[in-house]
Coordinates of C-alpha atoms in Angstrom, one line a residue:
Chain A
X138 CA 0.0 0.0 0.0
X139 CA 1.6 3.0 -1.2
X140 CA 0.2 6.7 0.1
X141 CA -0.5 9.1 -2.7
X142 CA 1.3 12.5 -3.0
X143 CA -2.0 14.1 -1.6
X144 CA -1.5 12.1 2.2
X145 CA 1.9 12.4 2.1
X146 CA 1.5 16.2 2.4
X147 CA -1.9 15.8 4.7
X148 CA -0.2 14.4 7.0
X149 CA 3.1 16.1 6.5
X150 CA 3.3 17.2 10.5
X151 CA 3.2 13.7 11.8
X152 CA 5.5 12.1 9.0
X153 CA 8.3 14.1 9.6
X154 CA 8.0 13.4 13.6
X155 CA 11.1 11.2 15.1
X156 CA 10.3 7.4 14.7
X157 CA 6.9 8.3 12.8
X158 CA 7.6 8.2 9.2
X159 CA 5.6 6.9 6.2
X160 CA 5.7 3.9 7.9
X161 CA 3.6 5.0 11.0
X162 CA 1.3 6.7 8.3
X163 CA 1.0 3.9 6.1
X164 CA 0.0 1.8 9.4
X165 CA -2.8 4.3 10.7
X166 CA -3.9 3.8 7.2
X167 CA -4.7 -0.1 7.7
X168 CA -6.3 0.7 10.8
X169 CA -9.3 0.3 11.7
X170 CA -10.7 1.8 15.2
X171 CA -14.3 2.0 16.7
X172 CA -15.7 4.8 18.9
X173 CA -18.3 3.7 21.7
X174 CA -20.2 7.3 22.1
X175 CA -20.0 10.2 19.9
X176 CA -20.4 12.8 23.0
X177 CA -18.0 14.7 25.2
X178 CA -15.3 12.1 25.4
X179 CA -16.4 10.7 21.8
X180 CA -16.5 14.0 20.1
X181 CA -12.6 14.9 20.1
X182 CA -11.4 11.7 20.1
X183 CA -13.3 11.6 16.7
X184 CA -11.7 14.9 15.5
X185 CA -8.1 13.6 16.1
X186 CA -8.4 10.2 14.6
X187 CA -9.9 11.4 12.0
X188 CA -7.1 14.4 11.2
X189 CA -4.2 12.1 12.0
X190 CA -5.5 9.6 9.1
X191 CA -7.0 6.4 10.7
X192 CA -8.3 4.3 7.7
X193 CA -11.6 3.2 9.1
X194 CA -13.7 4.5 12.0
X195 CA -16.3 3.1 13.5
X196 CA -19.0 5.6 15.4
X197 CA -21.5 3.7 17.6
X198 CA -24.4 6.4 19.0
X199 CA -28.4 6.3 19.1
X200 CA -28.5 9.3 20.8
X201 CA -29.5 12.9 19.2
X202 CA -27.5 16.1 20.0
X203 CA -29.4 18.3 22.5
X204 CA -28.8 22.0 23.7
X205 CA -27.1 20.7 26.6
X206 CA -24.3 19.1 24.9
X207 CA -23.2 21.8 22.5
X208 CA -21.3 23.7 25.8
X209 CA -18.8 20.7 25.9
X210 CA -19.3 18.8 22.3
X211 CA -17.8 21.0 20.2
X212 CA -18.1 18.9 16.7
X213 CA -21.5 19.9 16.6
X214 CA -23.3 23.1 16.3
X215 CA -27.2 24.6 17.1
X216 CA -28.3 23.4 13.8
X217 CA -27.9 19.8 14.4
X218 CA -30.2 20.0 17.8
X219 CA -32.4 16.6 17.5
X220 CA -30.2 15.1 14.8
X221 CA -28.2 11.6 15.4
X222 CA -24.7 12.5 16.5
X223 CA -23.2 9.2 14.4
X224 CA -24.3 11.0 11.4
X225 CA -23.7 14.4 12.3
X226 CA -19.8 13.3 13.2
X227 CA -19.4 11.8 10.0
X228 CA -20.8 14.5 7.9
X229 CA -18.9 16.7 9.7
X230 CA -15.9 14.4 9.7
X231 CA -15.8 13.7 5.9
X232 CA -15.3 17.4 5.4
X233 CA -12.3 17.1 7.8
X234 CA -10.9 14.4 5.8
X235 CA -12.4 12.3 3.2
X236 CA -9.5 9.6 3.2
X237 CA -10.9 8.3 6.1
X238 CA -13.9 5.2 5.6
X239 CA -16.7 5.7 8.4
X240 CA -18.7 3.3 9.4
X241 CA -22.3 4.0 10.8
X242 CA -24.1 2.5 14.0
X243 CA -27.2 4.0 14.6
X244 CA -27.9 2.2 17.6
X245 CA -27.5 1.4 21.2
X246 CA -24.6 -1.1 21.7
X247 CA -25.8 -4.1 23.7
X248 CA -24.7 -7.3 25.0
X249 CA -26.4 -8.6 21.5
X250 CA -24.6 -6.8 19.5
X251 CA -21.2 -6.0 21.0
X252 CA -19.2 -8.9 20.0
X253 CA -20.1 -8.0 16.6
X254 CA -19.8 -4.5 16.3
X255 CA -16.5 -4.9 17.5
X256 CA -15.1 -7.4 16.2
X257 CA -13.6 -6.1 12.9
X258 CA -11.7 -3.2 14.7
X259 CA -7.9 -3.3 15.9
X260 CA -8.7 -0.9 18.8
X261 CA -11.6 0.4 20.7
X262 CA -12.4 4.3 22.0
X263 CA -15.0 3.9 25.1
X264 CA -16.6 7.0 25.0
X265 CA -20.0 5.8 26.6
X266 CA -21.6 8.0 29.1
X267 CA -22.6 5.4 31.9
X268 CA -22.0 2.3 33.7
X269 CA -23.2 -0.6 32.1
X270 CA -22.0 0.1 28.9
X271 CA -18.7 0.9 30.3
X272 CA -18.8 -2.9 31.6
X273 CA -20.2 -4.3 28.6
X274 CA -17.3 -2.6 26.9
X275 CA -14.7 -3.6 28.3
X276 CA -15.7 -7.5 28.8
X277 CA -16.5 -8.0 25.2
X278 CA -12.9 -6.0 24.2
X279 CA -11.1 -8.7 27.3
X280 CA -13.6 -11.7 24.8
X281 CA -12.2 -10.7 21.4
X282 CA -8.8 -9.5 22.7
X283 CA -8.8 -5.9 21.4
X284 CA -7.2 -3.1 23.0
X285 CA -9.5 -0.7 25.0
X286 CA -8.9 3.6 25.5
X287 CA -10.5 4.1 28.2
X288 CA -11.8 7.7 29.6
X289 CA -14.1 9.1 31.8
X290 CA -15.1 12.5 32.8
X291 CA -17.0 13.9 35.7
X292 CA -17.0 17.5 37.2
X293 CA -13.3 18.7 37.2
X294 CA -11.8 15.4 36.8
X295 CA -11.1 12.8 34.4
X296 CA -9.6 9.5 34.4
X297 CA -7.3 7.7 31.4
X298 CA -6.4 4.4 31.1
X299 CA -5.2 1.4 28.3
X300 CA -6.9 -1.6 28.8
X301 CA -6.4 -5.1 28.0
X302 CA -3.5 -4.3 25.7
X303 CA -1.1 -7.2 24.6
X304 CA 2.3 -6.9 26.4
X305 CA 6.0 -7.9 25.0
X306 CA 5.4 -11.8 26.4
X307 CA 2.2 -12.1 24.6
X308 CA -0.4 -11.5 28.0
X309 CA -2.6 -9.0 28.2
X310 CA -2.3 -5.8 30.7
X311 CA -5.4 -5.1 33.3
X312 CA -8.7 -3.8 32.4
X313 CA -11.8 -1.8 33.6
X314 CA -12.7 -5.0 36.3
X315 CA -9.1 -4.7 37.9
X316 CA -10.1 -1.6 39.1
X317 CA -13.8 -1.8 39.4
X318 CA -14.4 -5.4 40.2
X319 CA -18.1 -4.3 41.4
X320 CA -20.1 -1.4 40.6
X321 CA -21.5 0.6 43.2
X322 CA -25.1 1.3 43.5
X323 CA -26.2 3.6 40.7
X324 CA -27.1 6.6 42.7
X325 CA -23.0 6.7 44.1
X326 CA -22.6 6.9 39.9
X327 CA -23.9 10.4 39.4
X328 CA -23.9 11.1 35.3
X329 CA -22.7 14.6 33.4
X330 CA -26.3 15.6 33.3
X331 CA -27.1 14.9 37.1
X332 CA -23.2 16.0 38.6
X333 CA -22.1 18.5 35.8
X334 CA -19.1 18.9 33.8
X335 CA -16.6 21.3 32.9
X336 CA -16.7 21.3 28.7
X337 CA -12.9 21.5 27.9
X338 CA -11.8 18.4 30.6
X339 CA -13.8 16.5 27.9
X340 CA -11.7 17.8 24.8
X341 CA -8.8 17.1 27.2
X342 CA -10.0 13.8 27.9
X343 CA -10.7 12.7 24.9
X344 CA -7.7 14.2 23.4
X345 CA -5.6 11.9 25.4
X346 CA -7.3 8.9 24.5
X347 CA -7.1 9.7 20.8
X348 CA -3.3 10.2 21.7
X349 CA -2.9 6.9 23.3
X350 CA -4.6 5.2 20.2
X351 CA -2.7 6.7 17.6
X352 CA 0.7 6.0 19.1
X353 CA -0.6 2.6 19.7
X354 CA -1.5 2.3 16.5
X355 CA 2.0 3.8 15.1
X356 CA 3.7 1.9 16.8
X357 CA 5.2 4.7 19.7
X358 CA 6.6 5.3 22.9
X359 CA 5.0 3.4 25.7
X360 CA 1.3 4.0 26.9
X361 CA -1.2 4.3 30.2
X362 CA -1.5 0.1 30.1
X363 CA -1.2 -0.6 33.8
X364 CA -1.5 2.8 34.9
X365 CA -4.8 4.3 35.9
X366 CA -4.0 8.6 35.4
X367 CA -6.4 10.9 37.8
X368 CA -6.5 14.5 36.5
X369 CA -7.9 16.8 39.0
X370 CA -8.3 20.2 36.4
X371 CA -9.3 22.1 39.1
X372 CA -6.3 22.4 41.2
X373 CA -4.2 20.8 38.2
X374 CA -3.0 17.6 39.3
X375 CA -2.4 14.7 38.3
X376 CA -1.9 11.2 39.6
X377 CA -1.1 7.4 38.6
X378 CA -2.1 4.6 40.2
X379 CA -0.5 1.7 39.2
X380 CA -3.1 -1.3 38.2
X381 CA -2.1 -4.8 38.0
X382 CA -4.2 -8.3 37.1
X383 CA -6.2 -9.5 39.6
X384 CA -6.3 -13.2 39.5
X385 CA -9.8 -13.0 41.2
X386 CA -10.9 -11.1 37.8
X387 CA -14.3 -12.4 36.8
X388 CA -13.4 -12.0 32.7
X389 CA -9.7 -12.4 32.5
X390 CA -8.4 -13.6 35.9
X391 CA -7.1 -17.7 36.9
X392 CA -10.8 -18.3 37.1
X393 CA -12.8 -16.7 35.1
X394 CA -16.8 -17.0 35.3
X395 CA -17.8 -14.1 32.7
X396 CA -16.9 -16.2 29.4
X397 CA -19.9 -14.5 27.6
X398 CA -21.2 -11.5 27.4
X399 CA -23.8 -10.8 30.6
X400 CA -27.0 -8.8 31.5
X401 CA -24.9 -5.1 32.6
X402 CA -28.1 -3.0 33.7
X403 CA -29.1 -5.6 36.1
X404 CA -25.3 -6.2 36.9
X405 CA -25.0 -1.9 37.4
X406 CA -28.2 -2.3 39.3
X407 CA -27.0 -3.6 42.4
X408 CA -28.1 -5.6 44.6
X409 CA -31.9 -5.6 45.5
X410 CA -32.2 -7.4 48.3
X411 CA -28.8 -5.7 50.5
X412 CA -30.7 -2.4 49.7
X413 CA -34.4 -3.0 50.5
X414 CA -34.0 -1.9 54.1
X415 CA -32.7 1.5 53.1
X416 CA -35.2 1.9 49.8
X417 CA -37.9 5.2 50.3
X418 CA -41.5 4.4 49.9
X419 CA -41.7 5.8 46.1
X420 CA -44.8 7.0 43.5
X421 CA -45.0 7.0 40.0
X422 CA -45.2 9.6 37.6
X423 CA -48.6 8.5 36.6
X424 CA -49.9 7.5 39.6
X425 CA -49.0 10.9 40.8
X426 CA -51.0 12.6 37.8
X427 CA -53.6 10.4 39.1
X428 CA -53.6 11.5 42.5
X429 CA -53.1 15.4 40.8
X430 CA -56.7 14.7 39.2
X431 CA -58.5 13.4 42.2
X432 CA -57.6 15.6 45.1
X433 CA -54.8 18.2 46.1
X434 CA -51.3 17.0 46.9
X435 CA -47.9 18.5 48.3
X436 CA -45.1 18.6 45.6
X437 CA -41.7 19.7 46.8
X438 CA -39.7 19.9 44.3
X439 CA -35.6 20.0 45.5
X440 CA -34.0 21.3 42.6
X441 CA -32.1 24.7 42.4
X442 CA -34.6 27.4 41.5
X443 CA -33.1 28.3 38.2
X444 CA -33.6 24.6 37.2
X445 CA -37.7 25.2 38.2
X446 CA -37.8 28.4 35.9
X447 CA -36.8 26.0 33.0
X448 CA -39.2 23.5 33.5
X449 CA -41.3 22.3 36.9
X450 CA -44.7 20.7 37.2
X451 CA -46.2 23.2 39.9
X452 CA -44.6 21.8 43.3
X453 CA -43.0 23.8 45.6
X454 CA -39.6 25.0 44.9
X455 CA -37.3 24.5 48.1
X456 CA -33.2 23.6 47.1
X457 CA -31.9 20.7 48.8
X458 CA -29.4 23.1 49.9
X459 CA -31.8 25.3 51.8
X460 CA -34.5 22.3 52.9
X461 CA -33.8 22.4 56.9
X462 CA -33.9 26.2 57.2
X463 CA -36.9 26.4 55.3
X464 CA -39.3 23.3 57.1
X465 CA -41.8 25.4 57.7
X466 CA -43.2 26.0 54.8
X467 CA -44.0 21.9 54.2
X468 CA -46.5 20.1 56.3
X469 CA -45.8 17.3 58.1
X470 CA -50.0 16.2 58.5
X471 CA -50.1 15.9 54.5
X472 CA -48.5 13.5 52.1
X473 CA -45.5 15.1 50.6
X474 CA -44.6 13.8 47.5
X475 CA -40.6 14.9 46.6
X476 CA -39.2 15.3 43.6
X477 CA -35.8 16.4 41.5
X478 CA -34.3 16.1 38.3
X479 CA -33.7 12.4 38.4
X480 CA -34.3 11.3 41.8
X481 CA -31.1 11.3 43.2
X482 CA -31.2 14.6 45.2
X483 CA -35.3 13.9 46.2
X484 CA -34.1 10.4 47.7
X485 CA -31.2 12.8 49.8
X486 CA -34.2 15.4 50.8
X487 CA -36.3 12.9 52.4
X488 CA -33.6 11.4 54.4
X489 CA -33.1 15.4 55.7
X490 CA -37.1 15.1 56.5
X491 CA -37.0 11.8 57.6
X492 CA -34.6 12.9 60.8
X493 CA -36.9 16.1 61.1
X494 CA -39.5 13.5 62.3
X495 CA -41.5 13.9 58.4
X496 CA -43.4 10.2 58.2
X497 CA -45.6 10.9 54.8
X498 CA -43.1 10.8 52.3
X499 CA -42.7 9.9 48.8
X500 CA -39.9 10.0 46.4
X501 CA -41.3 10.5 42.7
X502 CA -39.7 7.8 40.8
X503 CA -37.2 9.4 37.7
X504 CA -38.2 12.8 38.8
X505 CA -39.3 15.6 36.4
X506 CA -37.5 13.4 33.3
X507 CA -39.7 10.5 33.9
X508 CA -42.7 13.4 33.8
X509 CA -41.3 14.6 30.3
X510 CA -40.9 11.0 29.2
X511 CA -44.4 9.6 30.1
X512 CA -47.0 12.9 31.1
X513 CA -46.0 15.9 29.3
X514 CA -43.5 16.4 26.4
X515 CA -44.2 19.5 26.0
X516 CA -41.4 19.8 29.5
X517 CA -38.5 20.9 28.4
X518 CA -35.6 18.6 29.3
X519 CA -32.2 20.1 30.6
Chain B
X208 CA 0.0 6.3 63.6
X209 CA -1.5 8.4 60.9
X210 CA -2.3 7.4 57.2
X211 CA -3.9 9.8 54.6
X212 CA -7.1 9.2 52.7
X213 CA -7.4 11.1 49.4
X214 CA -10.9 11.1 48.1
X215 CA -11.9 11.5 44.3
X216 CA -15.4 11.9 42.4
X217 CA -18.3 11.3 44.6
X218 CA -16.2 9.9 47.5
X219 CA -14.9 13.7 47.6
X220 CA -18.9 14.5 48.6
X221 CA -19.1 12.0 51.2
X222 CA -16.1 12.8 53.2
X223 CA -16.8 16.6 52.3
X224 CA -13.0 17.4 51.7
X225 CA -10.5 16.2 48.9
X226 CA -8.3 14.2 52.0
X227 CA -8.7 13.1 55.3
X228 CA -6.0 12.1 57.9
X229 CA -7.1 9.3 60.2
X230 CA -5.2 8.0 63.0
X231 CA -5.1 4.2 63.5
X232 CA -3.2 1.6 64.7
X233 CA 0.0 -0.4 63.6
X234 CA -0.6 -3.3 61.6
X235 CA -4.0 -1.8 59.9
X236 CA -5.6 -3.1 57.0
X237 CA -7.2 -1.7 54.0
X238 CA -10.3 -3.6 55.2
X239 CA -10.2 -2.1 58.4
X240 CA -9.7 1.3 57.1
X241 CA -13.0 0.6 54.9
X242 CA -14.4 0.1 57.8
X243 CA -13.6 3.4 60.0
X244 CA -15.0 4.9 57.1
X245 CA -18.1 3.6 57.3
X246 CA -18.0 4.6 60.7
X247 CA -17.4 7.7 60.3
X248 CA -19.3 8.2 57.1
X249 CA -22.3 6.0 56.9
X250 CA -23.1 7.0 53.3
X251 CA -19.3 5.7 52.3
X252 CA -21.5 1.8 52.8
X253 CA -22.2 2.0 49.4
X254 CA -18.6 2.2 48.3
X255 CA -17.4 -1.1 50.3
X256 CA -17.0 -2.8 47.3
X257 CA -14.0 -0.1 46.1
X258 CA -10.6 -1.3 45.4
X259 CA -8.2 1.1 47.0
X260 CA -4.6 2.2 46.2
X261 CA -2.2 2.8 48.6
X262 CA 1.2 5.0 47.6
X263 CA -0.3 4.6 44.1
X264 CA -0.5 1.0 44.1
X265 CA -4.0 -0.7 44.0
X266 CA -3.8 -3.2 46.4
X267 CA -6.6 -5.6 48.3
X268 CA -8.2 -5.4 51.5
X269 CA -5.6 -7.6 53.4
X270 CA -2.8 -5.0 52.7
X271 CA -1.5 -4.1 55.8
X272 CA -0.7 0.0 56.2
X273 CA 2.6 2.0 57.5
X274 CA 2.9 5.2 59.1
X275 CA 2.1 8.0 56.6
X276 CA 0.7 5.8 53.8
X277 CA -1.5 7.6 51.2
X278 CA -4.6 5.6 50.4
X279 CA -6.8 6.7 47.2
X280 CA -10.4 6.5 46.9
X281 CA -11.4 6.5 43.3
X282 CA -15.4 5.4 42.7
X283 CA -15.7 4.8 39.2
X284 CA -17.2 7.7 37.1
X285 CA -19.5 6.9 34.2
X286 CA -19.3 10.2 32.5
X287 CA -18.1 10.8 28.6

């Protein structure tokens, strides 16, 4: 395979680099990589693979951009708002460079269709915003022994690893389960949209895990395998914590009991029975439009008050933050039904009422998104 | 003696500062150290299941701590 005079000044930057050469051009060339998650962490890692010449890409995302996204996901712009990102990245992305062959998944990657998807591609970007995917990830790249970037983001800080990459004597380095043989329940697992996240950690992020591929792929230096690297942006520090295989790992330890691919909501779930004695009494979102048409109820509604201008379904607005100065204003003879975003600050507001000695209370199940989702549309989501 | 516990991500809510310094006894184990923090934290019961890393190593519960050790708390973060 011979690159024609048109690549050879494309990527004219990275050719003449020390131990790069037309060699490690020709070699991102044949490869072929696949991006989990065309969003904060997905986004850049899309824009640099894509410049520095990687043959094929993969982009795997059902999701649409939204309003939201834009402050941090910079490949898009306001004009794509409800569009897929998968084909928004690769319209945008052809324009970058149209050596590059992308390939298309329009759909949510699953324990179904993971071993699959991935299969064809030499190395794997996990850009996936939450915790079973993350799993499902990395267990079907330890199955079908490909090499896994792995990143994640959340408020401030970020974390970048390699996973499962092959070594000098032929084993492969740890992976996501070295580190996190368990997950913990999903409400210690806050997301970007419930915990926040500052937008350029993600280009940083994701920057660094497009790094990591490419030398991988070129053949340079010596990567993150076995190292776990903590960036604190907000006071600037970093850290690495060194990771090593865990013979008690369920996919790729002495023993292992994952050989196929598993159920990873109900493994991110946690489990049920451990966790009954400290579950709130809850309501659903249309049992409490129910209850809204029969009689009067008490909605307090725990989010910050500039969240309750943008949407709120007429409860009363009282922050988490300002809940015990401000009992007074909720009665404790009437059912009071609490509520947030998601349900994650609403579970943390009743235990505050619970110790005020508050005995009627109920936590509305997925909060004002599970309104938007199954009462009202017309909500706007944030 | 005294050992340091650095907290990141949500860990960083529930002991409401990025470190903690506890003061234990010789021949401490990570497991025990789990413990004191459920302790002192209840809400840090959901994070039992953590692997920590002490000095920058991760290392299992039976690792037994020295004077001045720095133990890491990382909960995994699903954000991207």
């Amino acid at each position: 395979m011979e690159l024609t005079r048109e690549e050879l000044i494309r990527y004219n930057r990275q050719i003449i680099l020390p131990n790069f050469g037309v060699d490690g051009q020709k070699k991102l060339k044949t490869s072929k990589v696949l991006v989990i998650g065309a969003g904060g962490l997905g986004a850049p890692n899309l824009q640099y693979l894509s410049g520095a010449g990687i043959g094929t890409i993969g982009i795997v995302d059902f999701d649409v951009v939204s309003l939201t996204n834009l402050q941090r996901q910079v490949l898009f712009d306001t004009s794509q708002i409800n569009e897929n990102k998968a084909e928004m990245a690769i319209s945008r992305l052809k324009k970058l460079n149209p050596e590059v062959t992308f390939n298309l998944y329009k759909e949510q990657i699953t324990s179904e269709n993971a071993m699959a998807i991935i299969e064809p591609y030499d190395l794997v970007i996990d850009g996936s915003d939450n915790l079973p995917t993350r799993y499902l990830v990395n267990d079907a790249c330890v199955l079908l022994g490909k090499t896994l970037l792995y990143g994640a983001i959340f408020r401030y800080e970020g974390q970048v690893s390699v996973f499962n990459h092959e070594r000098e004597d032929g084993t492969r380095g740890p992976n996501y389960r070295d580190i996190f043989p368990d997950p913990p329940p999903p409400e210690m697992v806050p997301s970007c949209s419930e915990g926040g996240v500052f937008g350029a950690l993600a280009g940083i992020v994701g920057a660094m895990q497009a790094n990591e591929a490419i030398k991988i792929l070129a053949g340079l230096g010596s990567t993150l395998s076995g190292r776990l690297l903590l960036y604190d942006s907000l006071d600037f520090t970093t850290r690495y914590l060194n990771i090593r295989p865990s013979p008690s790992n369920p996919v790729s330890g002495d023993n292992p009991t994952i050989t196929e691919l598993i159920d990873y909501e109900a493994f991110c779930a946690g489990p049920t029975i451990d966790r009954q004695e400290d579950l709130v009494d809850s309501i659903s979102v249309k049992k409490l439009e129910e209850q809204m048409k029969t009689g009067s109820v008490f909605i307090l509604d725990v989010r910050e008050s500039y969240e309750y201008e943008i949407s709120n379904i007429n409860g009363i607005n009282i922050p988490l933050g300002e809940l015990e100065s401000r009992l007074d204003e909720i009665p404790k003879e009437k059912e009071v039904i609490v509520h947030c975003k998601s349900g994650v600050r609403s579970r943390k507001a009743i235990e505050v009422l619970k110790k005020n000695d508050y005995t009627q209370l109920l936590n509305l199940e997925g909060g004002i998104l599970a309104w938007q989702e199954e009462i009202d549309s017309a909500i706007q989501v944030y | 003696m005294k050992v340091e516990v650095i907290a990141f991500g949500i860990a960083k809510d529930i002991i409401n500062a990025k470190s903690v310094n506890l003061e234990v006894s010789e021949g401490v184990t990570v497991g025990n150290i789990k413990e004191k923090l459920v302790n002192d934290y209840p809400a840090f019961n959901a994070l039992v299941s953590l692997k920590l890393a002490v000095n920058a190593e991760y290392v299992e519960d039976h690792h037994i701590l020295n004077e001045n050790d720095e133990v890491v708390l990382i909960p995994p973060v699903s954000g991207g």
